[in-house]
mmCIF file of C-alpha atoms in Angstrom:
data_model
loop_
_atom_site.group_PDB
_atom_site.id
_atom_site.type_symbol
_atom_site.label_atom_id
_atom_site.label_comp_id
_atom_site.label_asym_id
_atom_site.label_seq_id
_atom_site.Cartn_x
_atom_site.Cartn_y
_atom_site.Cartn_z
ATOM 1 C CA MET A 86 63.396 40.368 65.942
ATOM 2 C CA ILE A 87 60.745 41.250 68.118
ATOM 3 C CA GLU A 88 62.366 43.918 70.347
ATOM 4 C CA THR A 89 63.513 45.334 67.100
ATOM 5 C CA GLY A 90 60.741 47.157 65.907
ATOM 6 C CA SER A 91 61.250 46.115 62.292
ATOM 7 C CA THR A 92 61.926 42.258 59.957
ATOM 8 C CA ASP A 93 61.900 40.775 56.693
ATOM 9 C CA PHE A 94 59.006 37.988 57.125
ATOM 10 C CA ALA A 95 60.136 36.131 54.425
ATOM 11 C CA ALA A 96 64.031 36.000 55.135
ATOM 12 C CA ASP A 97 63.805 35.922 59.103
ATOM 13 C CA ILE A 98 60.292 34.105 59.560
ATOM 14 C CA ALA A 99 58.516 32.364 56.901
ATOM 15 C CA SER A 100 61.629 30.686 56.188
ATOM 16 C CA PRO A 101 63.498 30.110 58.809
ATOM 17 C CA VAL A 102 60.252 28.657 60.712
ATOM 18 C CA THR A 103 59.198 25.960 57.974
ATOM 19 C CA ALA A 104 63.310 25.364 57.416
ATOM 20 C CA LEU A 105 63.080 24.118 61.390
ATOM 21 C CA ILE A 106 60.572 22.621 61.394
ATOM 22 C CA THR A 107 61.472 20.250 58.148
ATOM 23 C CA LEU A 108 64.657 19.524 60.089
ATOM 24 C CA ASP A 109 63.536 18.616 63.381
ATOM 25 C CA ILE A 110 61.403 16.017 62.058
ATOM 26 C CA LEU A 111 64.226 14.640 59.610
ATOM 27 C CA GLY A 112 66.252 14.360 62.877
ATOM 28 C CA LEU A 113 69.222 17.057 61.667
ATOM 29 C CA PRO A 114 70.194 19.855 63.344
ATOM 30 C CA LEU A 115 68.285 23.087 63.774
ATOM 31 C CA SER A 116 71.791 24.583 63.391
ATOM 32 C CA ASP A 117 72.189 24.330 59.851
ATOM 33 C CA TRP A 118 68.199 25.547 58.845
ATOM 34 C CA ASP A 119 70.037 28.013 56.500
ATOM 35 C CA THR A 120 73.145 25.127 55.312
ATOM 36 C CA TYR A 121 69.493 23.841 53.511
ATOM 37 C CA ALA A 122 67.649 27.035 53.118
ATOM 38 C CA GLY A 123 69.772 29.331 51.778
ATOM 39 C CA PRO A 124 70.520 27.345 48.619
ATOM 40 C CA ILE A 125 67.031 25.937 48.042
ATOM 41 C CA ARG A 126 65.617 29.608 48.349
ATOM 42 C CA ARG A 127 69.373 30.995 45.884
ATOM 43 C CA ASN A 128 67.341 28.597 43.646
ATOM 44 C CA SER A 129 64.343 30.109 43.040
ATOM 45 C CA VAL A 130 65.649 33.685 41.650
ATOM 46 C CA ASP A 131 69.157 32.510 40.155
ATOM 47 C CA ASP A 132 70.020 32.855 36.837
ATOM 48 C CA VAL A 133 69.623 29.715 34.247
ATOM 49 C CA SER A 134 73.438 29.467 34.481
ATOM 50 C CA THR A 135 73.182 29.314 38.064
ATOM 51 C CA LYS A 136 70.084 27.144 38.416
ATOM 52 C CA GLY A 137 71.100 24.660 41.118
ATOM 53 C CA VAL A 138 74.742 24.377 41.152
ATOM 54 C CA GLU A 139 75.338 25.260 44.617
ATOM 55 C CA ILE A 140 72.637 22.676 45.423
ATOM 56 C CA SER A 141 74.540 19.709 43.659
ATOM 57 C CA GLU A 142 77.766 21.013 44.773
ATOM 58 C CA ARG A 143 77.218 21.845 48.341
ATOM 59 C CA ILE A 144 73.819 20.069 49.630
ATOM 60 C CA TYR A 145 73.579 16.445 47.773
ATOM 61 C CA PRO A 146 77.306 15.722 48.760
ATOM 62 C CA LEU A 147 76.110 16.558 52.377
ATOM 63 C CA LEU A 148 73.324 14.893 52.103
ATOM 64 C CA ALA A 149 74.823 11.813 51.023
ATOM 65 C CA GLU A 150 77.409 12.406 54.019
ATOM 66 C CA THR A 151 74.739 12.908 55.813
ATOM 67 C CA VAL A 152 73.245 9.135 55.610
ATOM 68 C CA ALA A 153 76.476 6.954 55.348
ATOM 69 C CA ALA A 154 77.281 8.327 59.011
ATOM 70 C CA ARG A 155 73.472 7.135 60.374
ATOM 71 C CA ARG A 156 74.095 4.422 58.763
ATOM 72 C CA ILE A 157 77.158 3.586 61.189
ATOM 73 C CA THR A 158 75.739 5.641 64.151
ATOM 74 C CA PRO A 159 72.132 6.410 64.053
ATOM 75 C CA GLY A 160 70.304 8.898 65.122
ATOM 76 C CA THR A 161 66.298 10.099 65.433
ATOM 77 C CA GLY A 162 64.300 11.456 62.365
ATOM 78 C CA LEU A 163 62.912 10.493 59.879
ATOM 79 C CA VAL A 164 66.692 10.530 57.903
ATOM 80 C CA ASP A 165 67.162 7.081 60.157
ATOM 81 C CA GLU A 166 63.621 5.401 60.306
ATOM 82 C CA LEU A 167 64.587 5.786 56.003
ATOM 83 C CA ILE A 168 68.148 4.306 56.127
ATOM 84 C CA ALA A 169 65.921 1.515 58.571
ATOM 85 C CA ALA A 170 63.172 1.084 56.696
ATOM 86 C CA ARG A 171 63.070 -2.744 54.010
ATOM 87 C CA PRO A 172 60.262 -1.947 51.596
ATOM 88 C CA ASN A 173 59.912 -5.707 49.828
ATOM 89 C CA GLY A 174 62.791 -6.967 52.017
ATOM 90 C CA GLU A 175 65.451 -5.011 51.015
ATOM 91 C CA ALA A 176 67.018 -1.649 52.131
ATOM 92 C CA LEU A 177 67.190 1.718 50.728
ATOM 93 C CA SER A 178 69.928 2.437 48.275
ATOM 94 C CA ASP A 179 71.582 5.114 49.975
ATOM 95 C CA GLU A 180 71.301 7.329 46.563
ATOM 96 C CA THR A 181 67.298 6.802 47.356
ATOM 97 C CA VAL A 182 67.508 8.442 50.923
ATOM 98 C CA VAL A 183 69.439 11.192 49.129
ATOM 99 C CA ASP A 184 66.688 11.647 46.843
ATOM 100 C CA MET A 185 64.105 11.158 49.518
ATOM 101 C CA ILE A 186 65.176 13.515 51.572
ATOM 102 C CA TRP A 187 65.900 16.266 49.417
ATOM 103 C CA GLN A 188 62.069 16.521 47.927
ATOM 104 C CA LEU A 189 61.249 16.578 51.799
ATOM 105 C CA LEU A 190 63.754 20.006 52.295
ATOM 106 C CA VAL A 191 62.200 21.180 48.934
ATOM 107 C CA GLY A 192 58.280 20.232 49.684
ATOM 108 C CA GLY A 193 58.732 21.429 53.212
ATOM 109 C CA PHE A 194 60.774 24.993 52.460
ATOM 110 C CA ASN A 195 59.234 27.688 50.257
ATOM 111 C CA THR A 196 55.767 26.321 49.497
ATOM 112 C CA THR A 197 54.640 27.689 53.254
ATOM 113 C CA SER A 198 57.158 29.994 53.606
ATOM 114 C CA ALA A 199 55.387 31.268 50.547
ATOM 115 C CA LEU A 200 51.830 30.571 51.564
ATOM 116 C CA LEU A 201 53.088 32.860 54.700
ATOM 117 C CA SER A 202 54.079 35.814 53.505
ATOM 118 C CA TRP A 203 51.750 36.076 50.918
ATOM 119 C CA SER A 204 48.684 36.214 53.942
ATOM 120 C CA ILE A 205 50.766 38.930 55.729
ATOM 121 C CA TYR A 206 50.951 40.822 51.894
ATOM 122 C CA TYR A 207 47.531 40.955 51.671
ATOM 123 C CA LEU A 208 46.319 40.740 55.409
ATOM 124 C CA ASP A 209 48.616 44.202 55.178
ATOM 125 C CA GLN A 210 45.776 46.445 53.709
ATOM 126 C CA HIS A 211 42.853 44.031 55.344
ATOM 127 C CA ARG A 212 43.056 45.069 58.853
ATOM 128 C CA GLU A 213 39.310 44.448 59.612
ATOM 129 C CA GLN A 214 39.875 40.425 59.233
ATOM 130 C CA HIS A 215 43.610 40.333 61.502
ATOM 131 C CA GLN A 216 41.430 39.616 65.223
ATOM 132 C CA GLN A 217 38.531 36.889 63.964
ATOM 133 C CA LEU A 218 41.872 35.104 62.818
ATOM 134 C CA ILE A 219 43.316 35.206 65.813
ATOM 135 C CA ASP A 220 39.569 34.174 68.033
ATOM 136 C CA ASP A 221 38.392 32.034 65.692
ATOM 137 C CA ASP A 222 39.565 28.926 65.088
ATOM 138 C CA GLN A 223 37.092 27.659 62.548
ATOM 139 C CA PHE A 224 37.009 30.939 61.042
ATOM 140 C CA LEU A 225 40.877 30.943 60.217
ATOM 141 C CA ARG A 226 40.895 27.059 59.312
ATOM 142 C CA ILE A 227 38.545 28.216 56.625
ATOM 143 C CA ALA A 228 40.359 30.934 55.326
ATOM 144 C CA THR A 229 43.737 29.034 54.998
ATOM 145 C CA GLU A 230 42.217 27.021 52.194
ATOM 146 C CA GLU A 231 41.459 30.680 50.367
ATOM 147 C CA PHE A 232 45.125 31.771 51.267
ATOM 148 C CA VAL A 233 46.158 28.865 49.383
ATOM 149 C CA ARG A 234 44.025 28.753 46.464
ATOM 150 C CA TRP A 235 44.582 32.474 45.922
ATOM 151 C CA SER A 236 48.263 32.168 46.653
ATOM 152 C CA SER A 237 49.156 28.545 44.948
ATOM 153 C CA PRO A 238 52.602 28.588 46.379
ATOM 154 C CA VAL A 239 53.046 25.651 43.645
ATOM 155 C CA ASN A 240 51.964 27.124 40.518
ATOM 156 C CA THR A 241 52.749 24.330 37.814
ATOM 157 C CA LEU A 242 53.960 20.356 37.938
ATOM 158 C CA ALA A 243 54.981 18.222 35.266
ATOM 159 C CA ARG A 244 53.709 14.764 34.676
ATOM 160 C CA THR A 245 54.430 12.113 32.080
ATOM 161 C CA VAL A 246 51.409 10.567 30.381
ATOM 162 C CA VAL A 247 51.136 6.613 30.640
ATOM 163 C CA ARG A 248 48.280 6.109 28.316
ATOM 164 C CA ASP A 249 46.830 8.200 25.038
ATOM 165 C CA VAL A 250 43.806 9.731 26.285
ATOM 166 C CA GLU A 251 41.426 11.769 24.607
ATOM 167 C CA ILE A 252 40.652 15.546 26.403
ATOM 168 C CA GLU A 253 38.327 17.731 25.625
ATOM 169 C CA GLY A 254 39.122 17.230 21.817
ATOM 170 C CA GLN A 255 43.200 17.079 22.517
ATOM 171 C CA GLN A 256 44.703 13.721 21.739
ATOM 172 C CA ILE A 257 47.569 13.021 24.158
ATOM 173 C CA SER A 258 49.274 10.230 23.934
ATOM 174 C CA ALA A 259 51.305 7.681 26.221
ATOM 175 C CA GLY A 260 54.960 9.482 26.832
ATOM 176 C CA ASP A 261 53.844 12.694 26.479
ATOM 177 C CA ARG A 262 54.732 15.575 29.115
ATOM 178 C CA MET A 263 51.906 17.655 30.444
ATOM 179 C CA LEU A 264 51.692 20.633 32.479
ATOM 180 C CA PHE A 265 49.445 21.308 35.509
ATOM 181 C CA ILE A 266 48.900 25.143 36.392
ATOM 182 C CA PHE A 267 47.172 24.473 39.186
ATOM 183 C CA GLY A 268 47.471 28.286 39.808
ATOM 184 C CA ALA A 269 45.042 28.986 36.393
ATOM 185 C CA ALA A 270 42.592 25.949 37.722
ATOM 186 C CA ASN A 271 42.228 27.969 41.144
ATOM 187 C CA ARG A 272 41.091 30.834 39.471
ATOM 188 C CA ASP A 273 38.458 28.918 37.213
ATOM 189 C CA PRO A 274 35.393 31.358 36.242
ATOM 190 C CA GLU A 275 33.425 28.576 36.379
ATOM 191 C CA VAL A 276 34.764 26.751 39.572
ATOM 192 C CA PHE A 277 35.343 30.242 41.807
ATOM 193 C CA ASP A 278 32.812 33.350 42.096
ATOM 194 C CA ALA A 279 34.695 36.581 41.633
ATOM 195 C CA PRO A 280 38.710 34.127 41.209
ATOM 196 C CA ASP A 281 40.691 36.843 41.485
ATOM 197 C CA ASP A 282 38.947 37.987 45.321
ATOM 198 C CA VAL A 283 40.088 36.836 47.894
ATOM 199 C CA GLN A 284 36.841 35.633 50.580
ATOM 200 C CA LEU A 285 38.763 34.310 53.532
ATOM 201 C CA ASP A 286 35.010 33.129 54.482
ATOM 202 C CA ARG A 287 35.122 31.060 50.769
ATOM 203 C CA PHE A 288 33.502 27.318 51.534
ATOM 204 C CA PRO A 289 33.128 24.203 50.082
ATOM 205 C CA ASN A 290 36.673 24.937 48.639
ATOM 206 C CA ARG A 291 37.875 23.101 45.547
ATOM 207 C CA HIS A 292 41.210 24.559 45.077
ATOM 208 C CA PHE A 293 44.241 22.421 43.505
ATOM 209 C CA GLY A 294 47.042 23.743 45.864
ATOM 210 C CA TRP A 295 47.928 20.737 47.815
ATOM 211 C CA GLY A 296 47.377 19.145 44.196
ATOM 212 C CA THR A 297 45.114 15.766 43.705
ATOM 213 C CA GLY A 298 45.166 12.297 43.581
ATOM 214 C CA ILE A 299 47.420 10.196 44.275
ATOM 215 C CA HIS A 300 50.045 13.263 43.992
ATOM 216 C CA ARG A 301 48.409 15.239 46.765
ATOM 217 C CA CYS A 302 51.207 16.953 48.859
ATOM 218 C CA LEU A 303 51.468 14.632 51.294
ATOM 219 C CA GLY A 304 52.437 17.522 53.873
ATOM 220 C CA SER A 305 49.114 19.423 53.740
ATOM 221 C CA ASN A 306 47.668 18.796 56.930
ATOM 222 C CA LEU A 307 51.292 20.041 58.975
ATOM 223 C CA ALA A 308 51.692 22.995 56.588
ATOM 224 C CA ARG A 309 47.808 23.798 57.728
ATOM 225 C CA LEU A 310 49.262 23.678 61.485
ATOM 226 C CA VAL A 311 52.078 25.298 60.928
ATOM 227 C CA PHE A 312 51.054 28.048 58.677
ATOM 228 C CA GLN A 313 48.005 28.844 61.138
ATOM 229 C CA GLU A 314 50.332 29.020 64.182
ATOM 230 C CA THR A 315 53.028 30.940 62.642
ATOM 231 C CA LEU A 316 50.013 33.407 61.435
ATOM 232 C CA ARG A 317 48.509 33.721 64.482
ATOM 233 C CA GLN A 318 51.230 34.172 66.352
ATOM 234 C CA THR A 319 52.523 37.188 64.252
ATOM 235 C CA LEU A 320 49.033 38.993 64.660
ATOM 236 C CA LYS A 321 49.512 38.195 67.953
ATOM 237 C CA ARG A 322 53.087 39.675 68.428
ATOM 238 C CA MET A 323 53.518 42.449 65.479
ATOM 239 C CA PRO A 324 49.303 43.423 65.354
ATOM 240 C CA ASP A 325 50.313 46.761 63.844
ATOM 241 C CA PHE A 326 53.046 45.551 61.346
ATOM 242 C CA THR A 327 52.832 47.464 58.066
ATOM 243 C CA VAL A 328 55.126 46.511 54.895
ATOM 244 C CA ASP A 329 57.226 48.136 53.175
ATOM 245 C CA GLN A 330 56.025 48.518 49.646
ATOM 246 C CA GLU A 331 58.567 50.004 48.219
ATOM 247 C CA ASN A 332 61.410 47.491 49.365
ATOM 248 C CA ILE A 333 59.573 44.246 48.503
ATOM 249 C CA GLN A 334 60.516 41.887 46.429
ATOM 250 C CA ARG A 335 58.678 38.871 44.404
ATOM 251 C CA GLU A 336 60.785 35.235 43.134
ATOM 252 C CA PRO A 337 61.213 35.765 39.406
ATOM 253 C CA ASP A 338 58.424 35.078 37.262
ATOM 254 C CA ARG A 339 58.966 30.954 36.916
ATOM 255 C CA ALA A 340 56.761 27.870 36.062
ATOM 256 C CA GLY A 341 57.044 26.100 39.596
ATOM 257 C CA GLY A 342 57.091 28.340 42.506
ATOM 258 C CA ASN A 343 55.468 31.593 43.388
ATOM 259 C CA GLY A 344 57.081 33.076 46.872
ATOM 260 C CA TRP A 345 58.871 35.968 47.878
ATOM 261 C CA VAL A 346 62.293 36.456 47.999
ATOM 262 C CA SER A 347 61.689 39.787 50.444
ATOM 263 C CA LEU A 348 58.759 41.235 52.683
ATOM 264 C CA PRO A 349 60.227 43.642 54.744
ATOM 265 C CA LEU A 350 58.209 44.682 57.654
ATOM 266 C CA ARG A 351 57.848 47.801 60.334
ATOM 267 C CA PHE A 352 55.761 47.022 64.007
ATOM 268 C CA THR A 353 56.425 48.557 67.534
ATOM 269 C CA PRO A 354 58.789 46.756 69.502
ATOM 270 C CA GLY A 355 57.762 44.046 72.041
ATOM 271 C CA PRO A 356 59.465 42.176 74.629
ATOM 272 C CA ARG A 357 60.796 38.931 74.196
ATOM 273 C CA VAL A 358 59.135 35.982 76.348
ATOM 274 C CA ASN A 359 61.118 32.822 74.322
ATOM 275 C CA THR A 360 64.753 32.388 74.927
ATOM 276 C CA GLU A 361 64.655 28.622 74.197
ATOM 277 C CA TYR A 362 65.854 29.142 70.391
ATOM 278 C CA ALA A 363 68.109 32.305 70.927
ATOM 279 C CA PHE A 364 71.177 30.312 70.068
ATOM 280 C CA LEU A 365 69.603 30.366 66.646
ATOM 281 C CA SER A 366 69.835 34.006 66.534
ATOM 282 C CA GLU A 367 73.552 33.899 65.683
ATOM 283 C CA PHE A 368 72.490 32.201 62.305
ATOM 284 C CA PHE A 369 69.913 34.709 60.926
#
């Protein structure tokens, strides 16, 4: 879209970039990116009556067919490594492999794309920091953690209590369900100075944006790399971008995620410099 002078950053850059990288790691066809990303993205905005229908009726059957076919004719990728794995000497069932692939798709798609979109939304109004993000690797790494803290792409996560415990005078019993609100923890005034402000040089930054403990995000380092390179290239190739504020659309308020449906940009058109993935344009 570099030659057109406009794009929807959330739909045309953040979503496909994260989807393509995830599919490449899994060993699934890159041309199927929207087959998976579309339903996952729409699931974030569907009303309760339709939520998950497209995923259960379309994505899960497709993944089941893929796993069954790859058992017969292996390919190259994480899908095949899961099929070949023998934890405790036994193969994983098709259902388990499908569930694991699904978790990787969900974890790899909307989270990093939301982080990218939030950063572009912020940087539209803070142009004095663009060049430093391009030129200074250390600053970009530190800024990444602040963008994660501030945006909290995964806002909450539920867990089941495994033993009786008392926290802050509240008795919690084994079997109870708890909802951890990472977005609140990331703006705790007892931990962060001016918690509602974005301070791209904030360090140290003890945020919970990647989770914590044994439930820490498995792909956090990959997400950092994808975020940093995509952000840097966007700032280089569209240096004068502006957000069309009248047509932005956030995902509806909900417990789990904190992303974007639409983030339209305008910029001075530039020349295309890489045609390696031109075949993907037909899928946009």
